[in-house]
mmCIF file of C-alpha atoms in Angstrom:
data_model
loop_
_atom_site.group_PDB
_atom_site.id
_atom_site.type_symbol
_atom_site.label_atom_id
_atom_site.label_comp_id
_atom_site.label_asym_id
_atom_site.label_seq_id
_atom_site.Cartn_x
_atom_site.Cartn_y
_atom_site.Cartn_z
ATOM 1 C CA MET Q 1 -50.120 -12.578 -121.471
ATOM 2 C CA SER Q 2 -52.083 -12.092 -118.296
ATOM 3 C CA SER Q 3 -50.239 -11.245 -115.070
ATOM 4 C CA SER Q 4 -52.182 -14.022 -113.321
ATOM 5 C CA PHE Q 5 -50.136 -16.577 -115.273
ATOM 6 C CA LEU Q 6 -46.827 -15.317 -113.911
ATOM 7 C CA PHE Q 7 -44.953 -16.793 -111.000
ATOM 8 C CA PRO Q 8 -42.688 -14.566 -108.900
ATOM 9 C CA GLY Q 9 -39.369 -13.624 -110.490
ATOM 10 C CA ARG Q 10 -39.787 -15.982 -113.395
ATOM 11 C CA LEU Q 11 -41.591 -15.367 -116.647
ATOM 12 C CA GLY Q 12 -44.196 -18.064 -117.263
ATOM 13 C CA LEU Q 13 -44.923 -19.534 -120.646
ATOM 14 C CA ALA Q 14 -48.608 -20.147 -120.158
ATOM 15 C CA GLY Q 15 -49.380 -17.729 -122.945
ATOM 16 C CA SER Q 16 -47.383 -19.707 -125.507
ATOM 17 C CA SER Q 17 -49.477 -21.192 -128.268
ATOM 18 C CA ILE Q 18 -47.612 -24.531 -128.119
ATOM 19 C CA PRO Q 19 -46.680 -26.371 -124.885
ATOM 20 C CA HIS Q 20 -43.354 -25.368 -123.361
ATOM 21 C CA ALA Q 21 -42.460 -29.005 -122.680
ATOM 22 C CA ASP Q 22 -42.179 -29.590 -126.425
ATOM 23 C CA ARG Q 23 -39.912 -26.558 -126.897
ATOM 24 C CA HIS Q 24 -42.146 -25.068 -129.480
ATOM 25 C CA GLY Q 25 -43.408 -22.158 -127.461
ATOM 26 C CA LEU Q 26 -43.420 -18.555 -128.623
ATOM 27 C CA LEU Q 27 -42.603 -15.989 -125.967
ATOM 28 C CA TRP Q 28 -43.827 -12.455 -126.579
ATOM 29 C CA LEU Q 29 -42.025 -9.549 -124.917
ATOM 30 C CA SER Q 30 -42.522 -5.819 -125.322
ATOM 31 C CA ARG Q 31 -41.529 -2.562 -123.648
ATOM 32 C CA GLY Q 32 -38.478 -3.532 -121.654
ATOM 33 C CA ASN Q 33 -34.849 -4.533 -121.753
ATOM 34 C CA LEU Q 34 -33.659 -8.066 -122.560
ATOM 35 C CA TYR Q 35 -30.227 -8.778 -121.093
ATOM 36 C CA VAL Q 36 -28.018 -11.426 -119.480
ATOM 37 C CA GLU Q 37 -26.983 -11.376 -115.838
ATOM 38 C CA ASP Q 38 -24.849 -14.112 -114.281
ATOM 39 C CA GLY Q 39 -25.665 -16.410 -117.186
ATOM 40 C CA THR Q 40 -29.408 -15.896 -116.819
ATOM 41 C CA LEU Q 41 -31.553 -14.333 -119.511
ATOM 42 C CA CYS Q 42 -33.535 -11.539 -117.882
ATOM 43 C CA PHE Q 43 -36.271 -9.206 -119.017
ATOM 44 C CA ARG Q 44 -36.764 -5.910 -117.216
ATOM 45 C CA ALA Q 45 -40.344 -5.010 -118.039
ATOM 46 C CA ALA Q 46 -41.352 -1.372 -118.038
ATOM 47 C CA GLY Q 47 -44.926 -2.470 -117.617
ATOM 48 C CA SER Q 48 -47.726 -2.987 -120.088
ATOM 49 C CA ASP Q 49 -51.267 -4.303 -120.220
ATOM 50 C CA ASP Q 50 -49.879 -7.849 -120.382
ATOM 51 C CA LEU Q 51 -46.923 -7.693 -118.004
ATOM 52 C CA PRO Q 52 -46.461 -5.754 -114.756
ATOM 53 C CA PRO Q 53 -43.184 -3.869 -114.208
ATOM 54 C CA GLY Q 54 -40.378 -5.977 -112.800
ATOM 55 C CA VAL Q 55 -37.460 -8.264 -113.616
ATOM 56 C CA TYR Q 56 -38.203 -11.763 -114.920
ATOM 57 C CA ALA Q 57 -35.835 -14.679 -115.515
ATOM 58 C CA ILE Q 58 -36.536 -16.439 -118.809
ATOM 59 C CA PRO Q 59 -35.979 -20.209 -119.247
ATOM 60 C CA TYR Q 60 -34.723 -19.626 -122.787
ATOM 61 C CA GLN Q 61 -33.410 -23.185 -123.286
ATOM 62 C CA GLY Q 62 -37.004 -24.391 -123.507
ATOM 63 C CA VAL Q 63 -38.339 -21.628 -125.716
ATOM 64 C CA SER Q 64 -38.439 -21.993 -129.463
ATOM 65 C CA MET Q 65 -38.648 -18.329 -130.320
ATOM 66 C CA ILE Q 66 -38.711 -15.002 -128.511
ATOM 67 C CA LEU Q 67 -40.765 -12.352 -130.276
ATOM 68 C CA MET Q 68 -39.463 -8.936 -129.326
ATOM 69 C CA GLY Q 69 -42.138 -6.308 -129.651
ATOM 70 C CA PRO Q 70 -42.087 -2.482 -129.726
ATOM 71 C CA GLY Q 71 -40.139 -0.675 -127.037
ATOM 72 C CA THR Q 72 -37.729 -3.551 -126.412
ATOM 73 C CA SER Q 73 -33.938 -3.391 -126.452
ATOM 74 C CA VAL Q 74 -31.507 -6.312 -126.471
ATOM 75 C CA THR Q 75 -27.822 -6.767 -125.603
ATOM 76 C CA HIS Q 76 -25.098 -8.575 -127.514
ATOM 77 C CA ASP Q 77 -24.855 -11.208 -124.750
ATOM 78 C CA VAL Q 78 -28.488 -12.136 -125.358
ATOM 79 C CA LEU Q 79 -27.805 -12.874 -129.014
ATOM 80 C CA ARG Q 80 -24.788 -14.953 -128.006
ATOM 81 C CA ILE Q 81 -26.567 -17.259 -125.555
ATOM 82 C CA LEU Q 82 -29.682 -17.609 -127.707
ATOM 83 C CA ALA Q 83 -27.544 -18.611 -130.675
ATOM 84 C CA ARG Q 84 -25.683 -21.126 -128.528
ATOM 85 C CA HIS Q 85 -28.902 -22.792 -127.401
ATOM 86 C CA GLY Q 86 -30.753 -22.576 -130.698
ATOM 87 C CA THR Q 87 -33.409 -20.182 -129.477
ATOM 88 C CA LEU Q 88 -34.676 -17.874 -132.202
ATOM 89 C CA LEU Q 89 -35.159 -14.159 -131.702
ATOM 90 C CA ALA Q 90 -37.180 -11.884 -133.942
ATOM 91 C CA ALA Q 91 -38.198 -8.256 -133.755
ATOM 92 C CA VAL Q 92 -41.883 -7.918 -134.530
ATOM 93 C CA GLY Q 93 -44.518 -5.245 -134.713
ATOM 94 C CA GLU Q 94 -47.289 -4.912 -132.150
ATOM 95 C CA GLY Q 95 -49.128 -8.230 -131.999
ATOM 96 C CA GLY Q 96 -46.899 -9.674 -134.710
ATOM 97 C CA VAL Q 97 -48.212 -7.558 -137.565
ATOM 98 C CA LYS Q 98 -44.676 -6.902 -138.833
ATOM 99 C CA LEU Q 99 -41.432 -8.872 -138.906
ATOM 100 C CA TYR Q 100 -38.187 -6.900 -138.794
ATOM 101 C CA THR Q 101 -34.739 -8.337 -139.456
ATOM 102 C CA ALA Q 102 -31.492 -6.817 -140.640
ATOM 103 C CA PRO Q 103 -31.679 -7.342 -144.404
ATOM 104 C CA PRO Q 104 -28.799 -8.910 -146.306
ATOM 105 C CA MET Q 105 -26.699 -6.654 -148.460
ATOM 106 C CA GLY Q 106 -28.227 -6.001 -151.825
ATOM 107 C CA GLN Q 107 -31.630 -5.662 -150.245
ATOM 108 C CA GLY Q 108 -34.465 -6.143 -152.685
ATOM 109 C CA ARG Q 109 -32.386 -8.061 -155.242
ATOM 110 C CA SER Q 110 -32.517 -11.760 -155.908
ATOM 111 C CA ASP Q 111 -29.974 -12.196 -158.714
ATOM 112 C CA VAL Q 112 -27.474 -14.156 -156.577
ATOM 113 C CA ALA Q 113 -30.161 -16.465 -155.186
ATOM 114 C CA ARG Q 114 -31.578 -17.082 -158.669
ATOM 115 C CA ALA Q 115 -28.127 -17.778 -160.114
ATOM 116 C CA HIS Q 116 -27.394 -20.115 -157.221
ATOM 117 C CA ALA Q 117 -30.678 -22.002 -157.688
ATOM 118 C CA ARG Q 118 -30.177 -22.343 -161.468
ATOM 119 C CA LEU Q 119 -26.663 -23.773 -161.075
ATOM 120 C CA TRP Q 120 -27.746 -26.146 -158.332
ATOM 121 C CA ALA Q 121 -30.880 -27.399 -160.087
ATOM 122 C CA ASP Q 122 -29.053 -28.543 -163.224
ATOM 123 C CA GLU Q 123 -27.008 -31.702 -162.640
ATOM 124 C CA GLU Q 124 -24.281 -30.769 -165.125
ATOM 125 C CA SER Q 125 -23.810 -27.223 -163.826
ATOM 126 C CA ARG Q 126 -23.938 -28.466 -160.226
ATOM 127 C CA LEU Q 127 -21.050 -30.823 -160.927
ATOM 128 C CA ARG Q 128 -19.185 -28.055 -162.772
ATOM 129 C CA VAL Q 129 -19.345 -25.795 -159.719
ATOM 130 C CA ALA Q 130 -18.246 -28.665 -157.462
ATOM 131 C CA ARG Q 131 -15.220 -29.267 -159.706
ATOM 132 C CA ARG Q 132 -14.377 -25.552 -159.593
ATOM 133 C CA MET Q 133 -14.498 -25.716 -155.797
ATOM 134 C CA TYR Q 134 -12.126 -28.673 -155.771
ATOM 135 C CA ALA Q 135 -9.848 -26.811 -158.202
ATOM 136 C CA VAL Q 136 -9.702 -23.882 -155.774
ATOM 137 C CA ARG Q 137 -8.811 -26.202 -152.916
ATOM 138 C CA PHE Q 138 -6.298 -28.444 -154.665
ATOM 139 C CA GLY Q 139 -4.839 -26.138 -157.312
ATOM 140 C CA GLU Q 140 -5.901 -28.256 -160.248
ATOM 141 C CA VAL Q 141 -9.045 -29.357 -162.048
ATOM 142 C CA LEU Q 142 -9.701 -32.955 -161.119
ATOM 143 C CA PRO Q 143 -10.446 -35.044 -164.210
ATOM 144 C CA HIS Q 144 -13.317 -37.096 -162.862
ATOM 145 C CA ARG Q 145 -16.970 -36.227 -163.408
ATOM 146 C CA ASP Q 146 -18.553 -38.441 -160.772
ATOM 147 C CA ILE Q 147 -19.154 -36.599 -157.495
ATOM 148 C CA SER Q 148 -18.665 -39.751 -155.421
ATOM 149 C CA ILE Q 149 -15.223 -40.296 -156.985
ATOM 150 C CA LEU Q 150 -14.346 -36.649 -156.418
ATOM 151 C CA ARG Q 151 -15.331 -36.960 -152.767
ATOM 152 C CA GLY Q 152 -13.131 -40.020 -152.422
ATOM 153 C CA MET Q 153 -10.170 -38.162 -153.922
ATOM 154 C CA GLU Q 154 -10.897 -35.264 -151.608
ATOM 155 C CA GLY Q 155 -10.580 -37.483 -148.547
ATOM 156 C CA ALA Q 156 -7.114 -38.684 -149.477
ATOM 157 C CA ARG Q 157 -5.871 -35.196 -150.326
ATOM 158 C CA VAL Q 158 -7.313 -33.665 -147.172
ATOM 159 C CA ARG Q 159 -5.587 -36.261 -145.006
ATOM 160 C CA GLU Q 160 -2.288 -35.383 -146.662
ATOM 161 C CA THR Q 161 -2.979 -31.668 -146.151
ATOM 162 C CA TYR Q 162 -3.534 -32.232 -142.432
ATOM 163 C CA ARG Q 163 -0.242 -34.062 -142.185
ATOM 164 C CA ILE Q 164 1.783 -31.446 -144.085
ATOM 165 C CA ILE Q 165 0.426 -28.445 -142.187
ATOM 166 C CA ALA Q 166 0.729 -30.181 -138.812
ATOM 167 C CA ARG Q 167 4.388 -30.883 -139.545
ATOM 168 C CA LYS Q 168 4.939 -27.236 -140.505
ATOM 169 C CA TYR Q 169 3.847 -26.186 -137.018
ATOM 170 C CA GLY Q 170 5.674 -28.956 -135.202
ATOM 171 C CA ILE Q 171 2.518 -30.869 -134.348
ATOM 172 C CA GLU Q 172 2.599 -34.638 -133.947
ATOM 173 C CA TRP Q 173 -0.456 -35.528 -136.009
ATOM 174 C CA LYS Q 174 -2.085 -38.875 -135.311
ATOM 175 C CA GLY Q 175 -5.066 -38.422 -137.598
ATOM 176 C CA ARG Q 176 -8.437 -36.759 -137.430
ATOM 177 C CA ARG Q 177 -10.401 -37.870 -134.375
ATOM 178 C CA TYR Q 178 -13.734 -36.381 -133.432
ATOM 179 C CA ASP Q 179 -16.376 -37.686 -131.030
ATOM 180 C CA ARG Q 180 -19.405 -35.423 -131.400
ATOM 181 C CA ASP Q 181 -20.722 -36.575 -128.013
ATOM 182 C CA ASN Q 182 -17.450 -35.949 -126.236
ATOM 183 C CA PRO Q 183 -15.364 -33.474 -128.269
ATOM 184 C CA GLU Q 184 -12.997 -32.742 -125.368
ATOM 185 C CA ALA Q 185 -11.846 -36.359 -125.361
ATOM 186 C CA ALA Q 186 -9.808 -35.641 -128.489
ATOM 187 C CA ASP Q 187 -6.176 -34.542 -128.339
ATOM 188 C CA ILE Q 188 -5.277 -30.851 -128.399
ATOM 189 C CA PRO Q 189 -4.614 -30.618 -132.176
ATOM 190 C CA ASN Q 190 -7.994 -32.213 -132.975
ATOM 191 C CA GLN Q 191 -9.799 -29.969 -130.504
ATOM 192 C CA ALA Q 192 -8.090 -26.960 -132.059
ATOM 193 C CA VAL Q 193 -9.254 -28.054 -135.513
ATOM 194 C CA ASN Q 194 -12.816 -28.371 -134.188
ATOM 195 C CA HIS Q 195 -12.757 -24.841 -132.794
ATOM 196 C CA ALA Q 196 -11.091 -23.329 -135.861
ATOM 197 C CA ALA Q 197 -13.567 -25.053 -138.186
ATOM 198 C CA THR Q 198 -16.463 -23.648 -136.164
ATOM 199 C CA PHE Q 199 -15.143 -20.090 -136.449
ATOM 200 C CA VAL Q 200 -14.369 -20.350 -140.174
ATOM 201 C CA GLU Q 201 -17.858 -21.754 -140.734
ATOM 202 C CA ALA Q 202 -19.286 -18.715 -138.941
ATOM 203 C CA ALA Q 203 -17.290 -16.450 -141.260
ATOM 204 C CA ALA Q 204 -18.703 -18.348 -144.237
ATOM 205 C CA ASP Q 205 -22.196 -17.957 -142.782
ATOM 206 C CA ILE Q 206 -21.714 -14.204 -142.786
ATOM 207 C CA ALA Q 207 -20.368 -14.185 -146.348
ATOM 208 C CA VAL Q 208 -23.234 -16.323 -147.659
ATOM 209 C CA ALA Q 209 -25.787 -14.095 -145.955
ATOM 210 C CA ALA Q 210 -24.059 -10.957 -147.209
ATOM 211 C CA VAL Q 211 -24.455 -11.870 -150.874
ATOM 212 C CA GLY Q 212 -27.935 -13.363 -150.496
ATOM 213 C CA ALA Q 213 -26.954 -16.895 -151.578
ATOM 214 C CA LEU Q 214 -28.956 -19.945 -150.473
ATOM 215 C CA PRO Q 215 -27.350 -21.812 -147.527
ATOM 216 C CA PRO Q 216 -29.100 -25.201 -148.013
ATOM 217 C CA LEU Q 217 -28.074 -25.588 -151.681
ATOM 218 C CA GLY Q 218 -24.590 -27.060 -151.459
ATOM 219 C CA PHE Q 219 -22.639 -28.309 -154.463
ATOM 220 C CA ILE Q 220 -20.427 -30.759 -152.559
ATOM 221 C CA HIS Q 221 -22.200 -30.991 -149.209
ATOM 222 C CA GLU Q 222 -25.818 -31.998 -149.517
ATOM 223 C CA GLU Q 223 -27.796 -32.865 -146.403
ATOM 224 C CA SER Q 224 -26.987 -30.029 -144.025
ATOM 225 C CA SER Q 225 -29.276 -27.018 -143.800
ATOM 226 C CA ASN Q 226 -26.191 -24.880 -144.420
ATOM 227 C CA ALA Q 227 -24.544 -27.125 -147.014
ATOM 228 C CA PHE Q 228 -23.395 -24.222 -149.182
ATOM 229 C CA THR Q 229 -21.821 -22.543 -146.135
ATOM 230 C CA LEU Q 230 -19.843 -25.732 -145.511
ATOM 231 C CA ASP Q 231 -18.748 -25.748 -149.166
ATOM 232 C CA ILE Q 232 -17.408 -22.207 -148.783
ATOM 233 C CA ALA Q 233 -15.746 -22.847 -145.414
ATOM 234 C CA ASP Q 234 -13.910 -25.825 -146.896
ATOM 235 C CA LEU Q 235 -12.290 -23.559 -149.495
ATOM 236 C CA TRP Q 236 -10.347 -21.982 -146.597
ATOM 237 C CA ARG Q 237 -9.441 -25.214 -144.819
ATOM 238 C CA ALA Q 238 -5.816 -25.370 -146.012
ATOM 239 C CA GLU Q 239 -5.302 -21.613 -146.073
ATOM 240 C CA VAL Q 240 -6.899 -20.654 -142.750
ATOM 241 C CA THR Q 241 -8.562 -23.409 -140.707
ATOM 242 C CA LEU Q 242 -5.646 -25.800 -140.340
ATOM 243 C CA PRO Q 243 -2.811 -23.248 -139.998
ATOM 244 C CA LEU Q 244 -4.914 -21.392 -137.433
ATOM 245 C CA ALA Q 245 -5.678 -24.577 -135.507
ATOM 246 C CA PHE Q 246 -2.172 -26.001 -135.522
ATOM 247 C CA SER Q 247 -0.432 -22.700 -134.723
ATOM 248 C CA VAL Q 248 -2.597 -22.302 -131.610
ATOM 249 C CA ALA Q 249 -2.358 -26.003 -130.712
ATOM 250 C CA ALA Q 250 1.436 -25.727 -130.731
ATOM 251 C CA ARG Q 251 1.230 -22.743 -128.372
ATOM 252 C CA VAL Q 252 -1.153 -24.539 -126.000
ATOM 253 C CA LEU Q 253 0.949 -27.692 -125.994
ATOM 254 C CA ARG Q 254 3.903 -25.555 -124.872
ATOM 255 C CA ASP Q 255 1.766 -23.868 -122.212
ATOM 256 C CA PRO Q 256 -1.112 -26.180 -121.130
ATOM 257 C CA GLU Q 257 -2.513 -23.469 -118.846
ATOM 258 C CA LEU Q 258 -3.761 -21.527 -121.872
ATOM 259 C CA PRO Q 259 -7.502 -21.996 -122.566
ATOM 260 C CA LEU Q 260 -7.615 -23.597 -126.005
ATOM 261 C CA GLU Q 261 -11.007 -22.396 -127.215
ATOM 262 C CA ARG Q 262 -10.324 -18.791 -126.221
ATOM 263 C CA GLU Q 263 -6.878 -18.832 -127.808
ATOM 264 C CA VAL Q 264 -8.273 -20.162 -131.091
ATOM 265 C CA ARG Q 265 -11.166 -17.685 -131.011
ATOM 266 C CA TYR Q 266 -8.931 -14.653 -130.413
ATOM 267 C CA GLU Q 267 -6.473 -15.780 -133.055
ATOM 268 C CA ALA Q 268 -9.293 -16.419 -135.530
ATOM 269 C CA ALA Q 269 -10.568 -12.876 -135.054
ATOM 270 C CA LYS Q 270 -7.085 -11.521 -135.806
ATOM 271 C CA TRP Q 271 -6.684 -13.711 -138.889
ATOM 272 C CA PHE Q 272 -10.115 -12.828 -140.214
ATOM 273 C CA ARG Q 273 -9.296 -9.127 -140.001
ATOM 274 C CA THR Q 274 -5.722 -9.192 -141.276
ATOM 275 C CA LYS Q 275 -6.360 -11.696 -144.042
ATOM 276 C CA ARG Q 276 -9.722 -10.151 -144.946
ATOM 277 C CA VAL Q 277 -11.236 -13.616 -144.916
ATOM 278 C CA ILE Q 278 -14.902 -12.658 -145.141
ATOM 279 C CA PRO Q 279 -14.465 -10.211 -148.059
ATOM 280 C CA ALA Q 280 -12.441 -12.910 -149.826
ATOM 281 C CA MET Q 281 -15.236 -15.416 -149.239
ATOM 282 C CA ILE Q 282 -17.782 -12.979 -150.643
ATOM 283 C CA GLY Q 283 -15.687 -12.518 -153.766
ATOM 284 C CA LYS Q 284 -15.259 -16.255 -154.218
ATOM 285 C CA ILE Q 285 -18.990 -16.914 -153.864
ATOM 286 C CA LYS Q 286 -19.741 -14.408 -156.612
ATOM 287 C CA GLU Q 287 -17.056 -15.922 -158.806
ATOM 288 C CA LEU Q 288 -18.357 -19.474 -158.315
ATOM 289 C CA LEU Q 289 -21.942 -18.421 -159.007
ATOM 290 C CA ASP Q 290 -20.921 -16.360 -162.057
ATOM 291 C CA VAL Q 291 -22.593 -13.272 -160.645
ATOM 292 C CA ASP Q 292 -21.941 -9.939 -162.318
ATOM 293 C CA ASP Q 293 -22.141 -7.579 -159.354
ATOM 294 C CA ASP Q 294 -20.924 -4.324 -160.880
ATOM 295 C CA HIS Q 295 -24.192 -2.741 -159.866
ATOM 296 C CA ARG Q 296 -24.361 -4.254 -156.370
ATOM 297 C CA ASP Q 297 -23.074 -3.154 -152.987
ATOM 298 C CA ALA Q 298 -22.235 -6.611 -151.581
#
């Protein structure tokens, strides 16, 4: 990136290989510190052939991917805001000759991924795993062998589960309501469920990554890029997601000054630690995929 392309105090994207307006640009940074200040992503450049020393604000919402080269450090806040806005971050070697990421546990092994793919690719075994997932959730093996019928039965049972757990926590439950375009329009219990589901899904993301399973290959969910993660998160809906959501919703309804999202997030962190949710998810994934992991670390 030539310094002539830069405008004062703001890092230009003229060097990106794809136009910024289409949010496909790659932003290369090296030798400096990437951090967040007052909600702005900043890069303090130590100076290099491509970038003079100084502090630059980065319009990360319009960048597809930041490539972090040698001599660059990054803060936790950076990862948080990039994840929120869907901006990718990768550590790379000089000029992009290497790609570095934290490897999943069991580095160098593919037995879980291969087992996952085999079970998913065969229609009979895919249905068998789906039925085992429903058995975990509902405490019994459902007799039907048609996935559409199983999904229909799931809907009725889940609605009843919502009602029972809401009553346990003294919540007046009027049914699941969720407007993706305006999530805060929902009542407090529904908003709490949204937040709790997001955090449990993140825990499942970690578990799936830890064992090296394949997120897109779901057995019940199908179209999402993290369908298998959603399958795993659903296994904890009655045990964690709903009790977590309704316990916090009851507290917030008693004290409306409490910030709902923060209360759910803090409580989720406590529950995940005390209930060892992520280790339990890892164990369940291995069980569902019939993986013998005596020789593995994950």
